[in-house]
Tab-separated table of C-alpha atoms in Angstrom:
chain	number	residue	atom	x	y	z
Y	1	MET	CA	102.509	36.137	-173.044
Y	2	ARG	CA	106.144	36.181	-172.136
Y	3	TYR	CA	109.047	36.257	-174.684
Y	4	ILE	CA	112.115	34.224	-173.787
Y	5	ILE	CA	115.045	35.348	-175.883
Y	6	ILE	CA	117.523	32.516	-176.165
Y	7	GLY	CA	120.730	34.269	-177.058
Y	8	ALA	CA	120.696	37.839	-175.924
Y	9	GLY	CA	123.462	39.062	-178.229
Y	10	ALA	CA	123.133	41.732	-180.931
Y	11	VAL	CA	120.073	40.329	-182.611
Y	12	GLY	CA	118.333	38.750	-179.571
Y	13	GLY	CA	119.180	41.806	-177.424
Y	14	THR	CA	117.649	44.074	-180.011
Y	15	VAL	CA	114.500	41.974	-180.349
Y	16	GLY	CA	114.155	41.595	-176.589
Y	17	GLY	CA	114.725	45.292	-175.930
Y	18	ARG	CA	112.292	46.406	-178.552
Y	19	LEU	CA	109.617	43.925	-177.219
Y	20	ALA	CA	110.220	45.282	-173.668
Y	21	GLU	CA	109.903	48.812	-174.975
Y	22	ALA	CA	106.540	47.861	-176.477
Y	23	GLY	CA	105.362	46.698	-173.051
Y	24	GLN	CA	105.903	42.954	-173.511
Y	25	GLU	CA	107.293	40.719	-170.760
Y	26	VAL	CA	110.766	39.576	-171.701
Y	27	VAL	CA	113.310	37.252	-170.229
Y	28	LEU	CA	116.837	37.166	-171.709
Y	29	VAL	CA	118.915	34.106	-171.811
Y	30	ALA	CA	122.695	34.621	-171.689
Y	31	ARG	CA	125.769	33.038	-170.066
Y	32	GLY	CA	129.040	33.953	-168.406
Y	33	ALA	CA	130.318	37.544	-168.522
Y	34	HIS	CA	127.535	38.646	-170.892
Y	35	ALA	CA	124.927	37.485	-168.406
Y	36	ALA	CA	126.724	39.187	-165.543
Y	37	ALA	CA	126.898	42.557	-167.573
Y	38	LEU	CA	123.230	42.351	-168.428
Y	39	ARG	CA	122.285	41.751	-164.779
Y	40	GLU	CA	124.592	44.589	-163.557
Y	41	GLY	CA	123.991	47.306	-166.114
Y	42	GLY	CA	120.872	46.267	-167.919
Y	43	LEU	CA	120.373	45.843	-171.644
Y	44	ARG	CA	121.523	48.900	-173.515
Y	45	LEU	CA	120.394	49.657	-177.040
Y	46	ARG	CA	121.613	52.515	-179.183
Y	47	VAL	CA	118.767	53.753	-181.295
Y	48	PRO	CA	118.252	56.930	-183.435
Y	49	GLN	CA	116.597	58.570	-180.495
Y	50	GLY	CA	119.591	57.897	-178.176
Y	51	GLU	CA	120.455	54.991	-175.802
Y	52	LEU	CA	117.778	52.941	-174.085
Y	53	THR	CA	118.515	50.929	-171.002
Y	54	ARG	CA	116.191	48.140	-169.975
Y	55	ARG	CA	116.577	46.079	-166.803
Y	56	LEU	CA	115.179	42.679	-167.716
Y	57	PRO	CA	115.350	39.311	-166.073
Y	58	VAL	CA	118.322	37.256	-167.174
Y	59	VAL	CA	118.683	33.476	-166.842
Y	60	GLY	CA	121.371	31.013	-167.946
Y	61	GLY	CA	118.969	28.260	-168.977
Y	62	PRO	CA	115.618	26.534	-168.451
Y	63	ARG	CA	116.470	25.265	-164.939
Y	64	GLU	CA	116.965	28.773	-163.770
Y	65	LEU	CA	113.706	29.944	-165.335
Y	66	GLY	CA	111.599	27.069	-164.075
Y	67	VAL	CA	108.540	25.619	-165.703
Y	68	LEU	CA	107.600	27.335	-168.893
Y	69	ARG	CA	104.193	28.983	-169.140
Y	70	ALA	CA	101.825	27.557	-171.690
Y	71	ASP	CA	101.795	30.850	-173.582
Y	72	ASP	CA	105.595	31.414	-173.503
Y	73	VAL	CA	107.249	32.229	-176.836
Y	74	LEU	CA	110.782	31.005	-177.228
Y	75	VAL	CA	112.812	33.103	-179.636
Y	76	LEU	CA	115.955	31.297	-180.809
Y	77	ALA	CA	118.564	34.034	-181.566
Y	78	VAL	CA	121.868	32.132	-181.338
Y	79	LYS	CA	124.566	31.669	-183.957
Y	80	THR	CA	123.827	28.874	-186.317
Y	81	GLN	CA	126.514	26.660	-184.927
Y	82	ASP	CA	124.937	26.928	-181.488
Y	83	SER	CA	121.369	26.162	-182.627
Y	84	GLU	CA	121.503	22.422	-182.098
Y	85	ALA	CA	122.848	22.743	-178.551
Y	86	ALA	CA	120.246	25.450	-177.666
Y	87	LEU	CA	117.395	23.268	-179.040
Y	88	GLY	CA	118.781	20.318	-177.112
Y	89	THR	CA	118.802	22.397	-173.893
Y	90	TRP	CA	115.375	24.034	-174.213
Y	91	GLY	CA	113.418	21.273	-176.052
Y	92	PRO	CA	113.025	19.108	-172.866
Y	93	ALA	CA	112.009	22.104	-170.748
Y	94	PRO	CA	108.745	21.269	-169.001
Y	95	VAL	CA	105.621	23.336	-169.808
Y	96	GLU	CA	102.877	23.975	-167.239
Y	97	GLY	CA	99.977	21.642	-167.878
Y	98	GLY	CA	102.236	18.904	-169.207
Y	99	GLY	CA	104.554	18.266	-172.044
Y	100	THR	CA	107.836	19.941	-173.141
Y	101	ALA	CA	108.840	22.990	-175.224
Y	102	ALA	CA	109.749	20.642	-178.098
Y	103	MET	CA	106.315	19.122	-178.203
Y	104	GLY	CA	105.043	22.494	-179.442
Y	105	VAL	CA	107.312	22.446	-182.392
Y	106	PRO	CA	105.866	21.183	-185.615
Y	107	PRO	CA	107.732	18.154	-187.047
Y	108	ALA	CA	110.394	18.780	-189.674
Y	109	ARG	CA	109.576	17.905	-193.304
Y	110	ALA	CA	111.969	16.021	-195.430
């Protein structure tokens, strides 16, 4: 299982860092200067025990990542106003074996 953290800011970075610390495979999604900083210096978390640095893969979007694995977990950790755009970007991402990421999401209830 691989966790793809869409929005590697304060919340997403913390979740991704802790998952990586627990031995999980993690990919961070970030853009621009933030992505460059993560690639160059790694993800740094300040925790009660000190500072942790994790070097994790960083992508800008689904094209850079490639086809999603069937057991990938997408964690949406963007600001509310960016949610629609993130879902629009990641929803059509192809999944190995057929289908898209959005096909795995249960339909909304009215």
